PDB file of C-alpha atoms and ligand atoms in Angstrom:
ATOM      1  CA  MET Y 767     -33.395   1.243 122.621  1.00  0.00           C
ATOM      2  CA  LYS Y 768     -31.216   4.304 123.154  1.00  0.00           C
ATOM      3  CA  LYS Y 769     -29.622   2.595 126.145  1.00  0.00           C
ATOM      4  CA  LEU Y 770     -28.917  -0.507 124.079  1.00  0.00           C
ATOM      5  CA  ILE Y 771     -27.255   1.508 121.312  1.00  0.00           C
ATOM      6  CA  GLY Y 772     -25.189   3.352 123.902  1.00  0.00           C
ATOM      7  CA  LEU Y 773     -24.053   0.049 125.393  1.00  0.00           C
ATOM      8  CA  LEU Y 774     -23.148  -1.318 121.972  1.00  0.00           C
ATOM      9  CA  VAL Y 775     -21.088   1.803 121.206  1.00  0.00           C
ATOM     10  CA  VAL Y 776     -19.190   1.414 124.476  1.00  0.00           C
ATOM     11  CA  LEU Y 777     -18.586  -2.292 123.824  1.00  0.00           C
ATOM     12  CA  ALA Y 778     -17.391  -1.570 120.291  1.00  0.00           C
ATOM     13  CA  ALA Y 779     -15.004   1.081 121.599  1.00  0.00           C
ATOM     14  CA  LEU Y 780     -13.654  -1.335 124.224  1.00  0.00           C
ATOM     15  CA  ALA Y 781     -13.231  -4.068 121.640  1.00  0.00           C
ATOM     16  CA  GLY Y 782     -11.422  -1.647 119.353  1.00  0.00           C
ATOM     17  CA  ALA Y 783      -9.094  -0.545 122.142  1.00  0.00           C
ATOM     18  CA  ALA Y 784      -8.386  -4.161 123.120  1.00  0.00           C
ATOM     19  CA  TRP Y 785      -7.599  -4.998 119.522  1.00  0.00           C
ATOM     20  CA  TYR Y 786      -5.375  -1.949 119.084  1.00  0.00           C
ATOM     21  CA  PHE Y 787      -3.433  -2.158 122.360  1.00  0.00           C
ATOM     22  CA  VAL Y 788      -3.332  -5.900 123.096  1.00  0.00           C
ATOM     23  CA  ILE Y 789      -4.134  -8.047 120.081  1.00  0.00           C
ATOM     24  CA  ASP Y 790      -2.754  -6.364 116.973  1.00  0.00           C
ATOM     25  CA  GLY Y 791       0.914  -6.904 116.197  1.00  0.00           C
ATOM     26  CA  GLU Y 792       0.800  -8.199 112.665  1.00  0.00           C
ATOM     27  CA  ALA Y 793       3.995  -7.865 110.625  1.00  0.00           C
ATOM     28  CA  PRO Y 794       3.767  -6.790 106.972  1.00  0.00           C
ATOM     29  CA  ALA Y 795       3.392  -9.456 104.304  1.00  0.00           C
ATOM     30  CA  SER Y 796       6.885  -8.939 102.987  1.00  0.00           C
ATOM     31  CA  ALA Y 797      10.058  -7.097 103.954  1.00  0.00           C
ATOM     32  CA  PRO Y 798      12.575  -7.469 101.150  1.00  0.00           C
ATOM     33  CA  GLY Y 799      16.137  -6.388 101.884  1.00  0.00           C
ATOM     34  CA  VAL Y 800      15.517  -5.673 105.567  1.00  0.00           C
ATOM     35  CA  ILE Y 801      17.990  -8.327 106.774  1.00  0.00           C
ATOM     36  CA  ASP Y 802      20.817  -8.859 104.309  1.00  0.00           C
ATOM     37  CA  ILE Y 803      22.315 -12.140 105.514  1.00  0.00           C
ATOM     38  CA  ALA Y 804      24.285 -12.477 102.269  1.00  0.00           C
ATOM     39  CA  ALA Y 805      26.166  -9.248 102.969  1.00  0.00           C
ATOM     40  CA  MET Y 806      27.089 -10.490 106.444  1.00  0.00           C
ATOM     41  CA  ARG Y 807      28.218 -13.865 105.156  1.00  0.00           C
ATOM     42  CA  ALA Y 808      30.279 -12.262 102.414  1.00  0.00           C
ATOM     43  CA  LEU Y 809      32.417 -10.392 104.955  1.00  0.00           C
ATOM     44  CA  VAL Y 810      33.577 -13.628 106.589  1.00  0.00           C
ATOM     45  CA  ALA Y 811      33.364 -16.012 103.639  1.00  0.00           C
ATOM     46  CA  ASN Y 812      37.137 -16.250 103.339  1.00  0.00           C
ATOM     47  CA  ASP Y 813      37.898 -16.712 107.033  1.00  0.00           C
ATOM     48  CA  ALA Y 814      39.772 -19.973 107.555  1.00  0.00           C
ATOM     49  CA  PRO Y 815      37.923 -22.559 109.694  1.00  0.00           C
ATOM     50  CA  GLU Y 816      40.676 -22.611 112.325  1.00  0.00           C
ATOM     51  CA  THR Y 817      40.221 -18.853 112.908  1.00  0.00           C
ATOM     52  CA  LEU Y 818      36.454 -19.037 113.539  1.00  0.00           C
ATOM     53  CA  PRO Y 819      34.743 -19.081 116.947  1.00  0.00           C
ATOM     54  CA  SER Y 820      34.911 -22.653 118.221  1.00  0.00           C
ATOM     55  CA  ASP Y 821      32.139 -22.429 120.778  1.00  0.00           C
ATOM     56  CA  VAL Y 822      29.054 -20.323 121.556  1.00  0.00           C
ATOM     57  CA  ARG Y 823      28.008 -20.308 125.206  1.00  0.00           C
ATOM     58  CA  ILE Y 824      25.331 -18.752 127.409  1.00  0.00           C
ATOM     59  CA  GLU Y 825      25.061 -17.674 131.023  1.00  0.00           C
ATOM     60  CA  PHE Y 826      21.522 -17.660 132.402  1.00  0.00           C
ATOM     61  CA  VAL Y 827      21.958 -14.809 134.878  1.00  0.00           C
ATOM     62  CA  GLY Y 828      18.372 -14.263 135.975  1.00  0.00           C
ATOM     63  CA  GLU Y 829      14.769 -14.917 135.092  1.00  0.00           C
ATOM     64  CA  SER Y 830      11.257 -13.636 135.639  1.00  0.00           C
ATOM     65  CA  GLN Y 831       7.742 -14.442 134.460  1.00  0.00           C
ATOM     66  CA  ALA Y 832       5.422 -12.491 132.186  1.00  0.00           C
ATOM     67  CA  PRO Y 833       2.052 -13.236 130.598  1.00  0.00           C
ATOM     68  CA  SER Y 834       2.398 -14.440 127.012  1.00  0.00           C
ATOM     69  CA  PHE Y 835       0.267 -11.575 125.663  1.00  0.00           C
ATOM     70  CA  ALA Y 836       2.805  -9.060 127.001  1.00  0.00           C
ATOM     71  CA  ALA Y 837       5.569 -10.673 124.934  1.00  0.00           C
ATOM     72  CA  GLU Y 838       3.595 -11.339 121.748  1.00  0.00           C
ATOM     73  CA  ALA Y 839       0.459  -9.474 120.706  1.00  0.00           C
ATOM     74  CA  GLY Y 840      -2.609 -11.684 120.750  1.00  0.00           C
ATOM     75  CA  ALA Y 841      -0.906 -14.673 122.414  1.00  0.00           C
ATOM     76  CA  PHE Y 842      -3.036 -15.932 125.287  1.00  0.00           C
ATOM     77  CA  ASP Y 843      -1.393 -19.158 126.368  1.00  0.00           C
ATOM     78  CA  GLY Y 844      -0.264 -18.571 129.930  1.00  0.00           C
ATOM     79  CA  GLN Y 845       3.018 -17.422 131.385  1.00  0.00           C
ATOM     80  CA  ARG Y 846       6.380 -17.172 129.642  1.00  0.00           C
ATOM     81  CA  THR Y 847       9.745 -17.268 131.380  1.00  0.00           C
ATOM     82  CA  PHE Y 848      12.073 -14.425 130.420  1.00  0.00           C
ATOM     83  CA  SER Y 849      15.722 -15.079 131.104  1.00  0.00           C
ATOM     84  CA  TYR Y 850      18.416 -12.415 131.257  1.00  0.00           C
ATOM     85  CA  ASN Y 851      21.556 -13.629 129.638  1.00  0.00           C
ATOM     86  CA  SER Y 852      25.028 -13.050 128.345  1.00  0.00           C
ATOM     87  CA  PHE Y 853      26.741 -14.932 125.513  1.00  0.00           C
ATOM     88  CA  GLN Y 854      30.360 -15.954 125.015  1.00  0.00           C
ATOM     89  CA  LEU Y 855      31.941 -16.540 121.626  1.00  0.00           C
ATOM     90  CA  VAL Y 856      35.097 -18.546 122.255  1.00  0.00           C
ATOM     91  CA  THR Y 857      37.634 -17.696 119.547  1.00  0.00           C
ATOM     92  CA  PRO Y 858      41.299 -18.660 119.030  1.00  0.00           C
ATOM     93  CA  THR Y 859      42.340 -15.087 119.878  1.00  0.00           C
ATOM     94  CA  GLY Y 860      40.085 -14.582 122.919  1.00  0.00           C
ATOM     95  CA  ASP Y 861      36.457 -14.295 123.968  1.00  0.00           C
ATOM     96  CA  ILE Y 862      33.891 -12.002 122.476  1.00  0.00           C
ATOM     97  CA  ILE Y 863      31.088 -11.325 124.958  1.00  0.00           C
ATOM     98  CA  ILE Y 864      27.604 -10.294 123.823  1.00  0.00           C
ATOM     99  CA  ASP Y 865      25.383  -8.465 126.355  1.00  0.00           C
ATOM    100  CA  GLY Y 866      25.796  -7.685 130.035  1.00  0.00           C
ATOM    101  CA  ALA Y 867      22.500  -9.007 131.429  1.00  0.00           C
ATOM    102  CA  VAL Y 868      21.109  -7.661 134.712  1.00  0.00           C
ATOM    103  CA  ASP Y 869      22.577  -7.337 138.158  1.00  0.00           C
ATOM    104  CA  ARG Y 870      20.539  -8.405 141.184  1.00  0.00           C
ATOM    105  CA  ALA Y 871      19.194  -4.923 141.941  1.00  0.00           C
ATOM    106  CA  THR Y 872      17.950  -4.452 138.379  1.00  0.00           C
ATOM    107  CA  LEU Y 873      16.270  -7.835 138.280  1.00  0.00           C
ATOM    108  CA  ASP Y 874      14.597  -7.192 141.655  1.00  0.00           C
ATOM    109  CA  ASP Y 875      13.307  -3.853 140.334  1.00  0.00           C
ATOM    110  CA  MET Y 876      12.076  -5.253 137.033  1.00  0.00           C
ATOM    111  CA  SER Y 877      10.381  -8.278 138.585  1.00  0.00           C
ATOM    112  CA  ARG Y 878       9.210  -6.541 141.799  1.00  0.00           C
ATOM    113  CA  GLY Y 879      11.232  -9.054 143.763  1.00  0.00           C
ATOM    114  CA  GLU Y 880       9.651 -12.077 142.045  1.00  0.00           C
ATOM    115  CA  GLY Y 881      12.587 -13.020 139.818  1.00  0.00           C
ATOM    116  CA  SER Y 882      15.511 -15.330 140.464  1.00  0.00           C
ATOM    117  CA  PHE Y 883      19.152 -14.348 140.076  1.00  0.00           C
ATOM    118  CA  SER Y 884      22.404 -16.303 139.921  1.00  0.00           C
ATOM    119  CA  GLU Y 885      25.265 -14.497 141.615  1.00  0.00           C
ATOM    120  CA  ASP Y 886      27.677 -17.116 140.258  1.00  0.00           C
ATOM    121  CA  ALA Y 887      26.536 -16.617 136.669  1.00  0.00           C
ATOM    122  CA  TYR Y 888      26.757 -12.831 136.967  1.00  0.00           C
ATOM    123  CA  ASN Y 889      30.277 -13.080 138.407  1.00  0.00           C
ATOM    124  CA  ARG Y 890      31.348 -15.304 135.524  1.00  0.00           C
ATOM    125  CA  VAL Y 891      30.053 -12.648 133.099  1.00  0.00           C
ATOM    126  CA  ILE Y 892      31.925  -9.895 134.968  1.00  0.00           C
ATOM    127  CA  ASN Y 893      35.136 -11.952 134.921  1.00  0.00           C
ATOM    128  CA  ALA Y 894      34.781 -12.918 131.256  1.00  0.00           C
ATOM    129  CA  MET Y 895      34.391  -9.257 130.304  1.00  0.00           C
ATOM    130  CA  SER Y 896      37.549  -8.362 132.200  1.00  0.00           C
ATOM    131  CA  GLY Y 897      39.599 -10.642 129.970  1.00  0.00           C
ATOM    132  CA  ALA Y 898      37.626 -10.568 126.730  1.00  0.00           C
ATOM    133  CA  GLN Y 899      38.947  -9.595 123.340  1.00  0.00           C
ATOM    134  CA  SER Y 900      35.781  -7.583 122.625  1.00  0.00           C
ATOM    135  CA  VAL Y 901      32.482  -6.825 124.310  1.00  0.00           C
ATOM    136  CA  LEU Y 902      29.349  -6.062 122.270  1.00  0.00           C
ATOM    137  CA  ILE Y 903      25.733  -5.430 123.240  1.00  0.00           C
ATOM    138  CA  THR Y 904      22.697  -6.240 121.116  1.00  0.00           C
ATOM    139  CA  HIS Y 905      21.189  -2.995 122.390  1.00  0.00           C
ATOM    140  CA  GLU Y 906      21.308  -0.461 125.173  1.00  0.00           C
ATOM    141  CA  HIS Y 907      18.299  -1.417 127.326  1.00  0.00           C
ATOM    142  CA  LEU Y 908      18.818  -1.964 131.051  1.00  0.00           C
ATOM    143  CA  ASP Y 909      18.621  -5.761 130.964  1.00  0.00           C
ATOM    144  CA  HIS Y 910      21.580  -6.014 128.549  1.00  0.00           C
ATOM    145  CA  VAL Y 911      24.138  -3.617 129.947  1.00  0.00           C
ATOM    146  CA  MET Y 912      24.589  -3.963 133.709  1.00  0.00           C
ATOM    147  CA  ALA Y 913      27.837  -5.971 133.684  1.00  0.00           C
ATOM    148  CA  ILE Y 914      29.256  -3.077 131.621  1.00  0.00           C
ATOM    149  CA  ALA Y 915      27.660   0.027 133.161  1.00  0.00           C
ATOM    150  CA  ARG Y 916      28.204  -1.346 136.691  1.00  0.00           C
ATOM    151  CA  HIS Y 917      31.385  -3.357 136.078  1.00  0.00           C
ATOM    152  CA  PRO Y 918      33.610  -3.251 139.186  1.00  0.00           C
ATOM    153  CA  ALA Y 919      36.725  -2.553 137.068  1.00  0.00           C
ATOM    154  CA  PRO Y 920      35.610  -0.248 134.247  1.00  0.00           C
ATOM    155  CA  ASP Y 921      39.179   0.612 133.299  1.00  0.00           C
ATOM    156  CA  LEU Y 922      39.766  -3.069 132.569  1.00  0.00           C
ATOM    157  CA  ILE Y 923      36.884  -3.400 130.110  1.00  0.00           C
ATOM    158  CA  ALA Y 924      36.823   0.044 128.469  1.00  0.00           C
ATOM    159  CA  ARG Y 925      39.245  -0.777 125.653  1.00  0.00           C
ATOM    160  CA  ARG Y 926      37.367  -3.993 124.895  1.00  0.00           C
ATOM    161  CA  LEU Y 927      34.001  -2.306 124.331  1.00  0.00           C
ATOM    162  CA  GLN Y 928      32.684  -1.939 120.797  1.00  0.00           C
ATOM    163  CA  LEU Y 929      29.602   0.221 121.269  1.00  0.00           C
ATOM    164  CA  THR Y 930      27.737   2.445 118.842  1.00  0.00           C
ATOM    165  CA  ALA Y 931      26.831   6.051 119.639  1.00  0.00           C
ATOM    166  CA  PRO Y 932      23.236   5.350 120.771  1.00  0.00           C
ATOM    167  CA  GLN Y 933      24.423   2.376 122.838  1.00  0.00           C
ATOM    168  CA  LEU Y 934      27.069   4.407 124.672  1.00  0.00           C
ATOM    169  CA  ALA Y 935      24.706   7.359 125.122  1.00  0.00           C
ATOM    170  CA  ALA Y 936      22.294   5.187 127.136  1.00  0.00           C
ATOM    171  CA  LEU Y 937      24.859   3.780 129.570  1.00  0.00           C
ATOM    172  CA  PRO Y 938      25.070   6.666 132.086  1.00  0.00           C
ATOM    173  CA  ASP Y 939      21.412   6.043 133.022  1.00  0.00           C
ATOM    174  CA  HIS Y 940      22.457   2.631 134.312  1.00  0.00           C
ATOM    175  CA  ALA Y 941      25.826   3.509 135.834  1.00  0.00           C
ATOM    176  CA  PRO Y 942      26.297   3.868 139.609  1.00  0.00           C
ATOM    177  CA  ASP Y 943      24.877   7.279 140.630  1.00  0.00           C
ATOM    178  CA  GLY Y 944      24.177   7.980 136.950  1.00  0.00           C
ATOM    179  CA  VAL Y 945      27.826   8.667 136.173  1.00  0.00           C
ATOM    180  CA  LEU Y 946      29.652   6.478 133.675  1.00  0.00           C
ATOM    181  CA  ALA Y 947      33.301   5.699 134.441  1.00  0.00           C
ATOM    182  CA  PRO Y 948      35.462   8.199 132.486  1.00  0.00           C
ATOM    183  CA  SER Y 949      37.410   5.402 130.792  1.00  0.00           C
ATOM    184  CA  ILE Y 950      34.167   4.023 129.320  1.00  0.00           C
ATOM    185  CA  ALA Y 951      32.678   7.443 128.561  1.00  0.00           C
ATOM    186  CA  ARG Y 952      35.590   8.267 126.260  1.00  0.00           C
ATOM    187  CA  ILE Y 953      35.882   5.020 124.232  1.00  0.00           C
ATOM    188  CA  SER Y 954      35.961   5.411 120.487  1.00  0.00           C
ATOM    189  CA  ILE Y 955      32.586   4.815 118.920  1.00  0.00           C
ATOM    190  CA  ALA Y 956      31.807   1.849 116.682  1.00  0.00           C
ATOM    191  CA  ASP Y 957      29.736   2.385 113.553  1.00  0.00           C
ATOM    192  CA  PHE Y 958      27.693  -0.574 112.318  1.00  0.00           C
ATOM    193  CA  ALA Y 959      25.496   1.360 109.874  1.00  0.00           C
ATOM    194  CA  THR Y 960      26.817  -1.048 107.267  1.00  0.00           C
ATOM    195  CA  PRO Y 961      27.851  -4.605 108.193  1.00  0.00           C
ATOM    196  CA  GLN Y 962      31.249  -4.668 109.927  1.00  0.00           C
ATOM    197  CA  ARG Y 963      33.517  -7.662 110.493  1.00  0.00           C
ATOM    198  CA  ILE Y 964      34.352  -7.756 114.201  1.00  0.00           C
ATOM    199  CA  ALA Y 965      36.644 -10.802 114.046  1.00  0.00           C
ATOM    200  CA  PRO Y 966      36.894 -13.956 111.931  1.00  0.00           C
ATOM    201  CA  GLY Y 967      33.371 -15.323 111.519  1.00  0.00           C
ATOM    202  CA  ILE Y 968      31.703 -12.435 113.356  1.00  0.00           C
ATOM    203  CA  VAL Y 969      29.774  -9.505 111.825  1.00  0.00           C
ATOM    204  CA  ALA Y 970      27.683  -6.734 113.385  1.00  0.00           C
ATOM    205  CA  VAL Y 971      25.150  -4.495 111.643  1.00  0.00           C
ATOM    206  CA  ALA Y 972      22.776  -1.848 112.925  1.00  0.00           C
ATOM    207  CA  ALA Y 973      19.073  -2.779 113.014  1.00  0.00           C
ATOM    208  CA  PRO Y 974      17.319   0.112 114.817  1.00  0.00           C
ATOM    209  CA  GLY Y 975      13.649  -0.244 115.730  1.00  0.00           C
ATOM    210  CA  HIS Y 976      13.311  -1.899 119.152  1.00  0.00           C
ATOM    211  CA  SER Y 977      15.827   0.745 120.248  1.00  0.00           C
ATOM    212  CA  ALA Y 978      18.010   3.239 118.417  1.00  0.00           C
ATOM    213  CA  GLY Y 979      21.107   1.164 119.132  1.00  0.00           C
ATOM    214  CA  THR Y 980      19.823  -2.321 118.292  1.00  0.00           C
ATOM    215  CA  ILE Y 981      22.243  -4.385 116.212  1.00  0.00           C
ATOM    216  CA  LEU Y 982      22.267  -7.846 114.677  1.00  0.00           C
ATOM    217  CA  ILE Y 983      25.311 -10.046 115.271  1.00  0.00           C
ATOM    218  CA  TYR Y 984      26.032 -12.813 112.784  1.00  0.00           C
ATOM    219  CA  VAL Y 985      28.377 -15.597 113.879  1.00  0.00           C
ATOM    220  CA  ARG Y 986      29.811 -18.469 111.883  1.00  0.00           C
ATOM    221  CA  THR Y 987      31.519 -21.370 113.640  1.00  0.00           C
ATOM    222  CA  PRO Y 988      32.954 -24.386 111.766  1.00  0.00           C
ATOM    223  CA  SER Y 989      29.665 -26.227 112.328  1.00  0.00           C
ATOM    224  CA  ARG Y 990      26.862 -23.643 112.608  1.00  0.00           C
ATOM    225  CA  GLU Y 991      25.678 -20.143 111.826  1.00  0.00           C
ATOM    226  CA  TYR Y 992      23.987 -17.926 114.411  1.00  0.00           C
ATOM    227  CA  LEU Y 993      22.096 -14.665 114.262  1.00  0.00           C
ATOM    228  CA  PHE Y 994      21.813 -12.795 117.577  1.00  0.00           C
ATOM    229  CA  ILE Y 995      18.743 -10.588 117.357  1.00  0.00           C
ATOM    230  CA  GLY Y 996      18.616  -9.058 120.832  1.00  0.00           C
ATOM    231  CA  ASP Y 997      15.017  -8.050 121.591  1.00  0.00           C
ATOM    232  CA  ILE Y 998      13.655  -7.669 118.074  1.00  0.00           C
ATOM    233  CA  ALA Y 999      11.549 -10.617 119.272  1.00  0.00           C
ATOM    234  CA  TRP Y1000      11.145 -11.338 122.973  1.00  0.00           C
ATOM    235  CA  VAL Y1001       9.943 -14.844 122.144  1.00  0.00           C
ATOM    236  CA  MET Y1002      10.579 -17.056 119.117  1.00  0.00           C
ATOM    237  CA  SER Y1003       6.855 -17.462 118.587  1.00  0.00           C
ATOM    238  CA  SER Y1004       6.833 -13.764 117.612  1.00  0.00           C
ATOM    239  CA  ILE Y1005       8.939 -14.730 114.594  1.00  0.00           C
ATOM    240  CA  GLU Y1006       6.991 -17.928 113.887  1.00  0.00           C
ATOM    241  CA  ASN Y1007       3.645 -16.096 114.046  1.00  0.00           C
ATOM    242  CA  THR Y1008       4.919 -12.770 112.593  1.00  0.00           C
ATOM    243  CA  ARG Y1009       3.424 -10.907 115.544  1.00  0.00           C
ATOM    244  CA  GLY Y1010       5.248  -8.175 117.410  1.00  0.00           C
ATOM    245  CA  ARG Y1011       4.790  -6.847 120.906  1.00  0.00           C
ATOM    246  CA  PRO Y1012       1.423  -5.362 121.855  1.00  0.00           C
ATOM    247  CA  ARG Y1013       1.206  -1.567 121.749  1.00  0.00           C
ATOM    248  CA  PHE Y1014       0.391  -1.315 125.474  1.00  0.00           C
ATOM    249  CA  ILE Y1015       3.971  -2.402 126.234  1.00  0.00           C
ATOM    250  CA  SER Y1016       5.334   0.764 124.609  1.00  0.00           C
ATOM    251  CA  LEU Y1017       2.941   2.806 126.777  1.00  0.00           C
ATOM    252  CA  MET Y1018       4.243   1.084 129.908  1.00  0.00           C
ATOM    253  CA  MET Y1019       7.889   1.115 128.737  1.00  0.00           C
ATOM    254  CA  PRO Y1020       8.406   4.164 126.518  1.00  0.00           C
ATOM    255  CA  GLY Y1021      11.887   3.042 125.383  1.00  0.00           C
ATOM    256  CA  VAL Y1022      10.518  -0.136 123.818  1.00  0.00           C
ATOM    257  CA  ASP Y1023       9.976  -0.141 120.036  1.00  0.00           C
ATOM    258  CA  PRO Y1024      10.326   3.590 119.267  1.00  0.00           C
ATOM    259  CA  ASP Y1025      10.142   2.533 115.608  1.00  0.00           C
ATOM    260  CA  ARG Y1026       7.448  -0.134 115.748  1.00  0.00           C
ATOM    261  CA  PRO Y1027       7.018  -0.428 111.956  1.00  0.00           C
ATOM    262  CA  ALA Y1028      10.754  -1.176 111.643  1.00  0.00           C
ATOM    263  CA  VAL Y1029      10.480  -3.954 114.265  1.00  0.00           C
ATOM    264  CA  LEU Y1030       7.508  -5.478 112.438  1.00  0.00           C
ATOM    265  CA  ARG Y1031       9.434  -5.422 109.148  1.00  0.00           C
ATOM    266  CA  GLN Y1032      12.371  -7.121 110.883  1.00  0.00           C
ATOM    267  CA  LEU Y1033      10.050  -9.801 112.291  1.00  0.00           C
ATOM    268  CA  ARG Y1034       8.765 -10.521 108.796  1.00  0.00           C
ATOM    269  CA  ALA Y1035      12.335 -10.674 107.468  1.00  0.00           C
ATOM    270  CA  LEU Y1036      13.364 -13.026 110.306  1.00  0.00           C
ATOM    271  CA  HIS Y1037      10.324 -15.211 109.718  1.00  0.00           C
ATOM    272  CA  ASP Y1038      11.145 -15.563 106.039  1.00  0.00           C
ATOM    273  CA  LEU Y1039      14.835 -16.123 106.771  1.00  0.00           C
ATOM    274  CA  ALA Y1040      14.043 -18.833 109.327  1.00  0.00           C
ATOM    275  CA  ALA Y1041      11.706 -20.529 106.861  1.00  0.00           C
ATOM    276  CA  ALA Y1042      14.274 -20.430 104.061  1.00  0.00           C
ATOM    277  CA  GLU Y1043      17.198 -21.425 106.259  1.00  0.00           C
ATOM    278  CA  PRO Y1044      16.089 -23.678 109.110  1.00  0.00           C
ATOM    279  CA  GLU Y1045      19.720 -24.493 109.989  1.00  0.00           C
ATOM    280  CA  LEU Y1046      20.484 -20.872 110.905  1.00  0.00           C
ATOM    281  CA  VAL Y1047      20.327 -20.573 114.710  1.00  0.00           C
ATOM    282  CA  ILE Y1048      18.354 -17.431 115.560  1.00  0.00           C
ATOM    283  CA  VAL Y1049      19.112 -16.271 119.101  1.00  0.00           C
ATOM    284  CA  PRO Y1050      16.586 -13.959 120.787  1.00  0.00           C
ATOM    285  CA  ALA Y1051      17.858 -12.601 124.082  1.00  0.00           C
ATOM    286  CA  HIS Y1052      15.121 -13.668 126.517  1.00  0.00           C
ATOM    287  CA  ASP Y1053      13.100 -16.705 125.371  1.00  0.00           C
ATOM    288  CA  ASP Y1054      14.100 -19.013 128.214  1.00  0.00           C
ATOM    289  CA  ALA Y1055      12.401 -22.193 126.983  1.00  0.00           C
ATOM    290  CA  TYR Y1056      13.781 -21.788 123.466  1.00  0.00           C
ATOM    291  CA  LEU Y1057      17.305 -20.915 124.673  1.00  0.00           C
ATOM    292  CA  ARG Y1058      17.362 -23.913 127.010  1.00  0.00           C
ATOM    293  CA  GLY Y1059      16.258 -25.983 124.020  1.00  0.00           C
ATOM    294  CA  LEU Y1060      19.239 -24.675 122.048  1.00  0.00           C
ATOM    295  CA  ALA Y1061      21.476 -25.641 124.969  1.00  0.00           C
ATOM    296  CA  ALA Y1062      19.948 -29.126 125.116  1.00  0.00           C
ATOM    297  CA  ALA Y1063      20.482 -29.503 121.360  1.00  0.00           C
ATOM    298  CA  GLY Y1064      24.143 -28.569 121.678  1.00  0.00           C
ATOM    299  CA  ALA Y1065      23.857 -25.256 119.823  1.00  0.00           C
ATOM    300  CA  LEU Y1066      24.710 -23.285 122.994  1.00  0.00           C
ATOM    301  CA  GLY Y1067      27.101 -24.389 125.717  1.00  0.00           C
ATOM    302  CA  GLU Y1068      25.908 -23.648 129.256  1.00  0.00           C
ATOM    303  CA  GLU Y1069      28.138 -21.520 131.505  1.00  0.00           C
ATOM    304  CA  PHE Y1070      31.117 -19.575 130.250  1.00  0.00           C
ATOM    305  CA  THR Y1071      34.476 -21.265 129.999  1.00  0.00           C
ATOM    306  CA  VAL Y1072      37.475 -19.607 131.583  1.00  0.00           C
ATOM    307  CA  PRO Y1073      40.308 -19.104 129.120  1.00  0.00           C
ATOM    308  CA  ALA Y1074      43.520 -20.955 129.948  1.00  0.00           C
ATOM    309  CA  ALA Y1075      46.110 -18.716 131.598  1.00  0.00           C
ATOM    310  CA  GLN Y1076      48.333 -17.134 128.949  1.00  0.00           C
TER     311      GLN Y1076
HETATM  312 ZN1   ZN X 833      15.869  -7.156 126.852  1.00  0.00          ZN
END
């Protein structure tokens, strides 16, 4: 009998640990005011249609596989494909690039050599940054910054960067030999603590939680509205099911979700926003199947366009 009770205690402890580290990721029941889409819209409400971004495009730079339960707590439905991407907002006054994806070395490291990488796509991102009007990142994690931190011509992109203090502070870790190019290290810092209009139809606002420097980017084109959410959700099903990442991920990757309650509140807010406004195109950074679906539906163009010579 004693042995049986001991076994039951061990099983209960294991079940509790599995629930805590792998299964539980439930967002709160409500999160009022956490994502103020009205404030973002208001900043660009008077922008004339001909000044808005005309096109929103994606480069699929690399991809790797992960089990579904690593991306969304409690999801046990096989493998998910993570893609590592960069986005191009084509505007009448020049491109605005969002995120710098991975380079080959980073992808090989992250995927232990199992991932795939497109040299052509990465080169198009590098070239687009060189001529862009502005370059933003959704956040400062390694799989979003390499075309900036390791850009072959940092002096060419430095004045185009609009990075917040926590975003810039993380870049040296990813720069060649851990030293950020001086021209990038001394850029003036952007502050998105309150929503800021970047250009006609484009607004950025800080949304810390997944990382200190996570921001939301709202984009209005003449035909659609987009909300770039970086890695607040790794997969759209996290928003649909209001379930965040499992806690074991933060043990394996200490930089992920330093403010987990904030991420869970944001997931609830995104869930409610998506339900209220199904036309709003929410863009998570890595959900390959969903992003390819957006491309197939015409909401994202595939491959960056090269601006006509001026
Ligand atoms: Zn990421």
